[in-house]
Coordinates of C-alpha atoms in Angstrom, one line a residue:
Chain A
X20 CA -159.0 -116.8 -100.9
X21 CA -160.8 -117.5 -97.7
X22 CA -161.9 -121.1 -95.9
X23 CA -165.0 -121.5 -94.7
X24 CA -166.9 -124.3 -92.5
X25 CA -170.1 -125.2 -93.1
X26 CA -172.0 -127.2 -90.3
X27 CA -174.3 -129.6 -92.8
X28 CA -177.5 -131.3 -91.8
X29 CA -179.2 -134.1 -93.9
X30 CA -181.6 -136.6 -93.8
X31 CA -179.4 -139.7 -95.5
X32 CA -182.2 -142.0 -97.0
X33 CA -181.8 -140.5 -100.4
X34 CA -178.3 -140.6 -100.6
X35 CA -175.4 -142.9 -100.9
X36 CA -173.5 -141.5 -97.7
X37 CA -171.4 -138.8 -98.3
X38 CA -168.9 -139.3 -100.4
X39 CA -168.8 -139.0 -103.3
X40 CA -168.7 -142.0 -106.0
X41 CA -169.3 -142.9 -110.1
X42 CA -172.8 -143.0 -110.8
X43 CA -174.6 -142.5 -107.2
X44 CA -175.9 -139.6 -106.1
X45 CA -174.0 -138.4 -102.5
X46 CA -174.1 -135.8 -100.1
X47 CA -170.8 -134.7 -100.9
X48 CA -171.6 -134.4 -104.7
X49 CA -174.7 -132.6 -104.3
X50 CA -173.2 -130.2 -102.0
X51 CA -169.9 -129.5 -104.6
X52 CA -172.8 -128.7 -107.3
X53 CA -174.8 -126.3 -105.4
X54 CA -171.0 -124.8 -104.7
X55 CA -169.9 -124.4 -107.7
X56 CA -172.9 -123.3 -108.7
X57 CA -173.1 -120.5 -106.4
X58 CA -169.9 -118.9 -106.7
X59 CA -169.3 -119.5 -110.1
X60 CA -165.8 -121.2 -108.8
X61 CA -165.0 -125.0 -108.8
X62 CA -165.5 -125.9 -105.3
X63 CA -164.4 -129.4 -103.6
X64 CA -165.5 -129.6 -99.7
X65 CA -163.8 -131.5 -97.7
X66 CA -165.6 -133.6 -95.3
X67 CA -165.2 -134.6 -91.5
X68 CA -167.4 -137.4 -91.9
X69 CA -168.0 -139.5 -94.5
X70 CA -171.2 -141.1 -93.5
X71 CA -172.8 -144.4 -94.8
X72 CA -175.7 -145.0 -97.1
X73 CA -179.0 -144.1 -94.7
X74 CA -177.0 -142.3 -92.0
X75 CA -178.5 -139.0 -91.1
X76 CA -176.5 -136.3 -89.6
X77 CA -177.8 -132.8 -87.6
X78 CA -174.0 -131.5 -87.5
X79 CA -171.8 -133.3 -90.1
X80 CA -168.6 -130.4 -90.9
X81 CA -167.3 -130.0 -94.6
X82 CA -164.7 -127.2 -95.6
X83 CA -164.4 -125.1 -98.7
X84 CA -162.3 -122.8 -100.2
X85 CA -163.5 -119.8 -101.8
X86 CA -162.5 -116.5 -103.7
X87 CA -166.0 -114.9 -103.3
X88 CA -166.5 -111.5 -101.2
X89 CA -170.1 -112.7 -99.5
X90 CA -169.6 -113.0 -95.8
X91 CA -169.1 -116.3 -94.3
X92 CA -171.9 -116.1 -92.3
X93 CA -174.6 -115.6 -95.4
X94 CA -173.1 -118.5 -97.1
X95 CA -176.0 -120.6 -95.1
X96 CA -178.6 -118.9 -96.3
X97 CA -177.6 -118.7 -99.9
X98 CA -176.8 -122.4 -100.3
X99 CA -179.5 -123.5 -98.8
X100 CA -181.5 -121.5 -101.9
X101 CA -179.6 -124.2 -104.0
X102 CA -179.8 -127.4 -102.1
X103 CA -182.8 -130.0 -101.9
X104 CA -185.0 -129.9 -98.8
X105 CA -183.3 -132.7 -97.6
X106 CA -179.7 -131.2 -97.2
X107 CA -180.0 -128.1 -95.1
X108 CA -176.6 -125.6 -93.6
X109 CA -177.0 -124.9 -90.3
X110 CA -173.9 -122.7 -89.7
X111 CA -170.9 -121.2 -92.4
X112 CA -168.1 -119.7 -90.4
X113 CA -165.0 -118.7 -92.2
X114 CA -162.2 -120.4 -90.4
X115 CA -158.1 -120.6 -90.8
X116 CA -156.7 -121.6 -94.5
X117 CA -154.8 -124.3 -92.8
X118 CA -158.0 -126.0 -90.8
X119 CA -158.5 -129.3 -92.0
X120 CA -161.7 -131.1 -90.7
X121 CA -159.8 -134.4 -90.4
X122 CA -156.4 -133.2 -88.7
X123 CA -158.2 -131.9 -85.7
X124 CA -158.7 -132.9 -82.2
X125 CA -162.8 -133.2 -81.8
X126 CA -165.1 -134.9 -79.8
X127 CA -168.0 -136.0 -82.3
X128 CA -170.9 -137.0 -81.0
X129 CA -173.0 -139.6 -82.4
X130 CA -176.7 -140.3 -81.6
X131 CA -178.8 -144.0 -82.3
X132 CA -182.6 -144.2 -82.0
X133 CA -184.5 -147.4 -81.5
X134 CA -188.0 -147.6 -81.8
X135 CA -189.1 -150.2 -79.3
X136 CA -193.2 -151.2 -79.6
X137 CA -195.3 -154.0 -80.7
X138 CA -195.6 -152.7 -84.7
X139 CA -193.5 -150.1 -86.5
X140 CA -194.2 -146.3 -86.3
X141 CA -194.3 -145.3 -90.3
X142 CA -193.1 -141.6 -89.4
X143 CA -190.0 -143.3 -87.7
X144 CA -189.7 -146.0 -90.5
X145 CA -186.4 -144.4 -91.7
X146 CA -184.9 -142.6 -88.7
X147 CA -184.8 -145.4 -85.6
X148 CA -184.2 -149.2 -85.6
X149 CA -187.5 -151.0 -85.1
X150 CA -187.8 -154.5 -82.5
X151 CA -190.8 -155.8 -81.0
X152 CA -188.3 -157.2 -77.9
X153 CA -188.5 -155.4 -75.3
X154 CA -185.4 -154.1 -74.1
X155 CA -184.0 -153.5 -70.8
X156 CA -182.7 -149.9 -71.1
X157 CA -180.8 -150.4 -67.2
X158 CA -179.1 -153.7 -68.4
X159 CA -178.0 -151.5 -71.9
X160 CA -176.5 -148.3 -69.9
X161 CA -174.5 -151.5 -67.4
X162 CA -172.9 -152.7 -70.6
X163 CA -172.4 -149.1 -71.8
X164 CA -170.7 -148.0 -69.0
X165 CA -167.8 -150.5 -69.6
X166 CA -167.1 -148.9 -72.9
X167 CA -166.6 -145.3 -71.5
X168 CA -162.7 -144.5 -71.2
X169 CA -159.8 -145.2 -73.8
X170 CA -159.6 -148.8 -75.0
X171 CA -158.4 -150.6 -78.1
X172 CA -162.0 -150.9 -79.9
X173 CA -160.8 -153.4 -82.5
X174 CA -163.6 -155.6 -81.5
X175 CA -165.9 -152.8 -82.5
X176 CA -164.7 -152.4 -85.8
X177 CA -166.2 -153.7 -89.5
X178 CA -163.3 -154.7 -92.0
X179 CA -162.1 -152.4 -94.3
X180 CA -160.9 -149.9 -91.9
X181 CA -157.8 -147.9 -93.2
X182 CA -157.1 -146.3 -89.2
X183 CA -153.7 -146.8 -88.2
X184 CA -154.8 -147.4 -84.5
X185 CA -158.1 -148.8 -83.3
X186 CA -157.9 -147.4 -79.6
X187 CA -160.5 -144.6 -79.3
X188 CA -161.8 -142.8 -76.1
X189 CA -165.3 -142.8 -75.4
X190 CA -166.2 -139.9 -73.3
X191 CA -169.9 -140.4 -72.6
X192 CA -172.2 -142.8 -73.6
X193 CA -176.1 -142.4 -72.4
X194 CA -179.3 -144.9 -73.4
X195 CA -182.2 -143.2 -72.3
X196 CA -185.6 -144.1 -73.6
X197 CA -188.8 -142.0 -73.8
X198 CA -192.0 -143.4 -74.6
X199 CA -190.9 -146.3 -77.2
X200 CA -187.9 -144.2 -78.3
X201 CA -184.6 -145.3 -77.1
X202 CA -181.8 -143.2 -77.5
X203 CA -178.3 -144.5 -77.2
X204 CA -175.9 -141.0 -77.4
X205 CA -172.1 -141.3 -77.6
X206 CA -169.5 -138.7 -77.8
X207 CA -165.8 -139.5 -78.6
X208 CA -162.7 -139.0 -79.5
X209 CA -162.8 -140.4 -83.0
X210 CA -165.1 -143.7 -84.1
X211 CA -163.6 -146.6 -86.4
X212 CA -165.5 -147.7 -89.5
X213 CA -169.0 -148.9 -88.2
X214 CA -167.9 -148.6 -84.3
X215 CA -171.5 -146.7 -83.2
X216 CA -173.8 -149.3 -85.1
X217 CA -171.5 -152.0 -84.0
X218 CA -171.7 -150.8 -80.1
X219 CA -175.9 -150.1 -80.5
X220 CA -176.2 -153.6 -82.1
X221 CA -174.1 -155.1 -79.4
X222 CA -176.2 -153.2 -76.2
X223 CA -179.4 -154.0 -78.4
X224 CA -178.4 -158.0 -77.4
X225 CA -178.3 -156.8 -74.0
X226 CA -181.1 -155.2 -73.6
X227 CA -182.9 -158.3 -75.8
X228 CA -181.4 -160.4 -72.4
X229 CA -179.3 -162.3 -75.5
X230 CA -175.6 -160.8 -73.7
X231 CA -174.9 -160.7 -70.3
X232 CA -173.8 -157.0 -69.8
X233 CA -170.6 -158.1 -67.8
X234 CA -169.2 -159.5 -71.1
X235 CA -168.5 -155.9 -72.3
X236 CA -165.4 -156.5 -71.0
X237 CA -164.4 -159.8 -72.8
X238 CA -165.3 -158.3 -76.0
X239 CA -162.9 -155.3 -75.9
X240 CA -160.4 -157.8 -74.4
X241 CA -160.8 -160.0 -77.2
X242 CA -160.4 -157.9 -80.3
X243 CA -162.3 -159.7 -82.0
X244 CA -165.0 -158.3 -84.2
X245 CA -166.7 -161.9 -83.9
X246 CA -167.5 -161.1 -80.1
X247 CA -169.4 -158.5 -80.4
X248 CA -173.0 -157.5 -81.5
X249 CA -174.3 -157.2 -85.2
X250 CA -174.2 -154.0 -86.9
X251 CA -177.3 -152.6 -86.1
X252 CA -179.2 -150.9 -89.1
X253 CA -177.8 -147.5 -91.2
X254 CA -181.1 -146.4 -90.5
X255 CA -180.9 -145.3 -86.5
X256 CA -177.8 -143.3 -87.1
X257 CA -177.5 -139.7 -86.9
X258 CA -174.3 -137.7 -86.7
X259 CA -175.2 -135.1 -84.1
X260 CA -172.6 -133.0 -83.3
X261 CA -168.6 -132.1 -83.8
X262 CA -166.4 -130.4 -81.8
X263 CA -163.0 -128.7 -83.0
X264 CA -161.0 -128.7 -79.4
Chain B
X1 CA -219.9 -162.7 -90.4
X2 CA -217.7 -160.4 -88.1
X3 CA -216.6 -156.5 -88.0
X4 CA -212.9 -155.8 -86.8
X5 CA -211.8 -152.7 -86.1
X6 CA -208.1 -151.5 -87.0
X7 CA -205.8 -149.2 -85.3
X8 CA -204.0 -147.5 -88.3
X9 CA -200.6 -145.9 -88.1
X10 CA -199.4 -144.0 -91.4
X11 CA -196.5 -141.8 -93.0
X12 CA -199.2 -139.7 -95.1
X13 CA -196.3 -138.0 -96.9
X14 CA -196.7 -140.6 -100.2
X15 CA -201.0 -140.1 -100.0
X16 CA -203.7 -138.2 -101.3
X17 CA -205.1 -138.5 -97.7
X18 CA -207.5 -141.1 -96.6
X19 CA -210.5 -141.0 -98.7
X20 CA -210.8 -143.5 -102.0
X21 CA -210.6 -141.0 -105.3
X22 CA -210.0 -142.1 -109.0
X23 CA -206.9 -141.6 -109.7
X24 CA -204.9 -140.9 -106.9
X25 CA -203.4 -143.1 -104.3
X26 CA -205.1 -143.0 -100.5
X27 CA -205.2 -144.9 -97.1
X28 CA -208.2 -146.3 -97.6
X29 CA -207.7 -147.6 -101.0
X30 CA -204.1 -149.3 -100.0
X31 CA -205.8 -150.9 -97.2
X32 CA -208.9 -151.6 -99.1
X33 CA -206.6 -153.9 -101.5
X34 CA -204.8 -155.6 -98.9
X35 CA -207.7 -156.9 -97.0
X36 CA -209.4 -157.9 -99.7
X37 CA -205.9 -159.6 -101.0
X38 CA -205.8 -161.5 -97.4
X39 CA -209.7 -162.7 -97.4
X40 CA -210.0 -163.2 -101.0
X41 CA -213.3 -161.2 -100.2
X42 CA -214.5 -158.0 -101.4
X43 CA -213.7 -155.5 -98.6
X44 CA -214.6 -151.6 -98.0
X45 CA -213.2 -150.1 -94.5
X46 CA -215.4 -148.0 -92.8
X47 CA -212.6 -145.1 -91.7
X48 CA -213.2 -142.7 -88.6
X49 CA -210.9 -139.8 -89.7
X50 CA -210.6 -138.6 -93.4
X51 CA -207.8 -136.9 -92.9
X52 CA -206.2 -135.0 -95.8
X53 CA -203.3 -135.1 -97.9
X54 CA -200.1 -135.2 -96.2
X55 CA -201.3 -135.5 -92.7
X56 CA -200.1 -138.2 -90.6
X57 CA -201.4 -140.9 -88.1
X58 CA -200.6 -143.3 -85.4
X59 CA -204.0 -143.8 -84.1
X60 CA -206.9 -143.6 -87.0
X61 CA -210.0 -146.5 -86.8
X62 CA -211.2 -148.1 -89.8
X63 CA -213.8 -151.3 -89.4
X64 CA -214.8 -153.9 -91.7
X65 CA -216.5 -156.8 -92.3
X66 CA -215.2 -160.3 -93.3
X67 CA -216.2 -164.1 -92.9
X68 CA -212.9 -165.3 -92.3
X69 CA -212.6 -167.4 -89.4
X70 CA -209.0 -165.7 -88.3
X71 CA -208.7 -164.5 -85.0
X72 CA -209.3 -160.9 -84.6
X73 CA -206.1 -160.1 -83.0
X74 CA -204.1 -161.9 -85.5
X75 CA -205.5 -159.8 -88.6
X76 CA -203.0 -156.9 -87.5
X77 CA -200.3 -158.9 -87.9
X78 CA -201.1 -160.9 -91.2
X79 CA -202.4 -157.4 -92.7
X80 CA -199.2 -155.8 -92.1
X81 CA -197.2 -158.4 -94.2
X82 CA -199.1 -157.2 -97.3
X83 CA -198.8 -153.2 -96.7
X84 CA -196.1 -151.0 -97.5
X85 CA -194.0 -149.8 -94.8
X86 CA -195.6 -146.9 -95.0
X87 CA -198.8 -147.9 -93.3
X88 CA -198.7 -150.4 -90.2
X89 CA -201.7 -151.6 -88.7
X90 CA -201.5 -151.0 -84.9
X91 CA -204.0 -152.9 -83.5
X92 CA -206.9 -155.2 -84.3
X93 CA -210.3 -156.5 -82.0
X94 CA -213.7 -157.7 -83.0
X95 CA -216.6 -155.1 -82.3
X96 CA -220.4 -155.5 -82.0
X97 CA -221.6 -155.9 -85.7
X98 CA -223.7 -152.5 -85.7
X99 CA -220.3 -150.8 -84.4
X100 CA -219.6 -147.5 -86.6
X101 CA -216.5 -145.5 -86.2
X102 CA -218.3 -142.5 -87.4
X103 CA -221.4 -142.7 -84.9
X104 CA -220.0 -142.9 -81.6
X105 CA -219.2 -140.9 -79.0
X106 CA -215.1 -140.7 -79.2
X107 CA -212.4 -138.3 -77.6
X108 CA -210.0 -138.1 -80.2
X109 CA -206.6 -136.4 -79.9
X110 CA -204.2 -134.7 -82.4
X111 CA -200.8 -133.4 -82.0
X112 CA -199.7 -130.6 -83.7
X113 CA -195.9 -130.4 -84.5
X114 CA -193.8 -127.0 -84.7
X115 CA -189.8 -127.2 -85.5
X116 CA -188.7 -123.7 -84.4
X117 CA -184.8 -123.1 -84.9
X118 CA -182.6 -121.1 -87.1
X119 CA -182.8 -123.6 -90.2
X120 CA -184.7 -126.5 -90.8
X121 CA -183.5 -130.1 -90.1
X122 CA -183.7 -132.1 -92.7
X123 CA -185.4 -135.4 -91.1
X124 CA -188.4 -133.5 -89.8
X125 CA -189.1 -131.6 -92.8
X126 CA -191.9 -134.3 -93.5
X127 CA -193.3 -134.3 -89.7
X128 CA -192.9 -130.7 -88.5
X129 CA -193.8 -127.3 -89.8
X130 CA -190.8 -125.1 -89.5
X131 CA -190.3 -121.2 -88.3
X132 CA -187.4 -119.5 -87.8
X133 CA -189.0 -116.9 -85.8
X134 CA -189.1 -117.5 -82.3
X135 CA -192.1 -118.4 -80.6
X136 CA -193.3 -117.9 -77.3
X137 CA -194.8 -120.9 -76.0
X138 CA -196.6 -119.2 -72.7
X139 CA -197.8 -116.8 -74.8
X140 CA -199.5 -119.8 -77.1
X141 CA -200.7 -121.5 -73.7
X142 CA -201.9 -118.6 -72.9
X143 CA -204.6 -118.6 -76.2
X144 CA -205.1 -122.1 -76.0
X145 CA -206.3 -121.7 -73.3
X146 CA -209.6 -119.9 -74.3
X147 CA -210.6 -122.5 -76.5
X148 CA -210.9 -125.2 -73.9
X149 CA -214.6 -126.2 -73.2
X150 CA -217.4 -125.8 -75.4
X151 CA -217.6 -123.3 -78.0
X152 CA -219.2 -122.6 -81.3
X153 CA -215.8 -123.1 -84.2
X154 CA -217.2 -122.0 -87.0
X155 CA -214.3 -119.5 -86.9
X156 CA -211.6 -122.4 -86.7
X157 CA -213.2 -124.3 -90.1
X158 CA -212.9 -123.9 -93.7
X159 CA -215.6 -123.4 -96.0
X160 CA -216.9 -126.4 -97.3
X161 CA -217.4 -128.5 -94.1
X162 CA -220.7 -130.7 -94.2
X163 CA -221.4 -130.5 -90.2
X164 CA -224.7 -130.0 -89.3
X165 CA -223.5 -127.7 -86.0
X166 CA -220.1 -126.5 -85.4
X167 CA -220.3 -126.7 -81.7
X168 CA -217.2 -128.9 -80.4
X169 CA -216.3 -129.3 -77.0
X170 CA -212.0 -129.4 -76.2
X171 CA -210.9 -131.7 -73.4
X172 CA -207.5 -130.0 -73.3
X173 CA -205.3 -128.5 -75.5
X174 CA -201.4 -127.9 -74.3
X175 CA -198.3 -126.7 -76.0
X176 CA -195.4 -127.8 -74.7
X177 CA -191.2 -127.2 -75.9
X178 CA -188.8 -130.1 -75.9
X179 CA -185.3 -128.5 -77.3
X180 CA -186.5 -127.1 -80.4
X181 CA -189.4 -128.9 -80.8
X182 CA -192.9 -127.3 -80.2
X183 CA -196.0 -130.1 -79.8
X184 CA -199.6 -128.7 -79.5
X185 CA -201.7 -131.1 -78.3
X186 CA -205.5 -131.1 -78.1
X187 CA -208.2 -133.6 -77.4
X188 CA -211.9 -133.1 -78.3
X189 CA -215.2 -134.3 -79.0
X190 CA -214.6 -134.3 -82.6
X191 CA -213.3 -131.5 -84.7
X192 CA -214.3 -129.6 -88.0
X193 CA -212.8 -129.4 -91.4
X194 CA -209.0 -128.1 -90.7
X195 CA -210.2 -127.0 -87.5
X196 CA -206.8 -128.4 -85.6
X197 CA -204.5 -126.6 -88.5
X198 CA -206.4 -123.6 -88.1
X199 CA -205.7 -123.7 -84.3
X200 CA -201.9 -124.3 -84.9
X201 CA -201.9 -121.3 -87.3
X202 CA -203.5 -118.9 -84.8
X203 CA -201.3 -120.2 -82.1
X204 CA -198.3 -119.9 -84.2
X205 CA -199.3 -116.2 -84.9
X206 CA -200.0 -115.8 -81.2
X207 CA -196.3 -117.2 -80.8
X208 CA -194.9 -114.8 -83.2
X209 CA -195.9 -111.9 -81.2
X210 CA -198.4 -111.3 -84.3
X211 CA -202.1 -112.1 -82.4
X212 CA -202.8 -111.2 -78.8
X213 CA -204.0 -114.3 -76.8
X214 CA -206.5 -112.1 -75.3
X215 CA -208.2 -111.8 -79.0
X216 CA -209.4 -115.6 -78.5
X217 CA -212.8 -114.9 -77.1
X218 CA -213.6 -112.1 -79.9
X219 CA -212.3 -114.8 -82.6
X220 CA -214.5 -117.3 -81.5
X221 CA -217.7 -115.0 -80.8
X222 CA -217.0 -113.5 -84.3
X223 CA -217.9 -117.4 -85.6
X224 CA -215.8 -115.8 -88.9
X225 CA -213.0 -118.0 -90.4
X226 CA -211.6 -114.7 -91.5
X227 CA -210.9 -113.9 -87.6
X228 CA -208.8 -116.5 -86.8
X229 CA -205.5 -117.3 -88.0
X230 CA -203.8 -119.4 -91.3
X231 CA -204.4 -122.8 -91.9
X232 CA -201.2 -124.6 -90.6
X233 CA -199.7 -126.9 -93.2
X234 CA -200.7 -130.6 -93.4
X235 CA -197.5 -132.2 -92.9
X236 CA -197.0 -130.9 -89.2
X237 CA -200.4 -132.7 -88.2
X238 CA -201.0 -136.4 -86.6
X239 CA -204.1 -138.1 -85.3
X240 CA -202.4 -139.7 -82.1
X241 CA -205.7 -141.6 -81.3
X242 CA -209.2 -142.2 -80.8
X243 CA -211.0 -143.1 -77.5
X244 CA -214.4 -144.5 -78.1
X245 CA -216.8 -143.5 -75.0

């Protein structure tokens, strides 16, 4: 019995997220078929990230457990015989039987794109979040550049969350635009239930001139959800990269 | 009685290309029902660029005719609340009545989009034409290079074209590398029938070590399709825009 760690890329607009659920076709389900198909075992991944309906990822991690002989590294290749065209393995790595993708210490690195023109781009249409306003990308990095560090990100936080804490560090977070594409990129610690789209709707309002970027610090202070910006679009997401420390 | 002229941005993934044909769903025909939908009149664009199935723009022209007293610039606009999201109307200004998208002198640019890494990423499977072998991007500058100016193509367009010559002239035609993203660029006079996806296929066989970029000038003076390289796929192709001189 060996593990082994697939990197998994996917382009979410099919799907409902990745886990897996009655009657709705997921990420996670798709990728347990093509599995179990391969090897002839019953496989069950188990996910870093369970991603949202629409959320696209470039580096999401899943684990499996397998009996089979084929090297770790060919797995890629082979699944990716099985899988639709929109789910593609970029790396398979065997790893140790006790690595779990959720017990680690990462940094995960998140990116949101905002398409920012007078009308929509079609091609773009399902991978960045669309306004007419233009947006002041200096006034959006000010405001981001409060969140960086370790704070309690309650405020940044939907509902529903099962975490036991809600302080997180933020290691980097860069909004860079070229051409009409704006590119907000985070990398942390760990993100609570919604906390990217919540942060890229809330420095969207600042770059709209609708939140002074000096607030940044209220809203942490406040924990309050309420404070801070809407939950910007499924859509703009895309889970870039993890990194097992 | 007035002629507008659209600026039309499409995902061509979900077409049969631009031209009308029984049977099938195209540009032309979507837009075709729209405007006749808005102005309750029976309208027929006049379209600059028939591109093909699968190919992709952000700049193609189409003109037509109406008696509706709405102001030209706010036809875009209205026009885009009765399309799909698939297709966004860019732009829209009044022309001269005897203007024809098809008989002017234009500059017209296309880009040309290569996704060269290990495995394909799922959300530019529709947008990019992927290679896992490693191309060398001076090597494609290098034979791009000999088709800038004016030159006889007949060996850059497939049978079946209905051009009385097929003398073109290029403006300028770069490939340029952002991560693993490839973008061949090229501006011209006008261009034959796949003549762009014919000069992304010998470029991409240049990149792949397969085609000396010295063999350009014996390609072109051969003015035999058989010379030159593949026909690039569709989906990696967008008309970026038009220039009217």
């Amino acid at each position: 019995m060996k593990r082994i760690m697939l990197t998994v890329g996917y382009d979410g607009t099919n799907y409902h997220g990745w886990q897996i659920q009655p009657n709705a076709i997921t990420i996670e389900s798709v990728l347990n078929d093509a599995l179990c198909a391969l090897f002839k075992e019953n496989i069950k991944v188990i996910g870093a990230s369970r991603t949202d309906t629409g959320v696209h990822a470039i580096g999401n991690v899943a684990v499996f457990d397998t009996m089979s002989r084929m090297p770790a590294e060919k797995v890629s290749y082979a699944l990716n015989q099985r899988l639709p065209e929109d789910i593609r393995i970029q790396h398979s790595v065997e790893v140790l039987p006790d690595f779990h993708p959720r017990r680690q210490n990462t940094k995960k690195t998140y990116i949101y794109q905002i398409l920012n023109r007078e009308f929509p781009l079609p091609t773009q249409r399902l991978y960045a979040y669309f306004t007419y306003v233009p947006l002041d990308v200096s006034l959006m990095q000010c405001a981001a550049d409060f969140l960086i560090g370790e704070h309690d990100f309650k405020s940044f936080c939907s509902a529903g969350t099962s975490a036991e804490t809600t302080v997180r560090t933020i290691y980097a977070l860069n909004v860079c635009k070229q051409g009409d594409l704006i590119t907000i990129r985070v990398t942390g610690n760990g993100f609570l239930y919604h906390m990217v789209r919540i942060i890229a709707g809330t420095l969207i309002e600042v770059g709209k001139g609708k939140l002074c970027p000096t607030k940044l610090p209220c809203i942490l202070d406040s924990l309050d959800r309420a404070q801070a910006g809407p939950t910007a679009p499924a859509c703009g997401l895309t889970l870039e990269q993890y990194e097992f420390l």
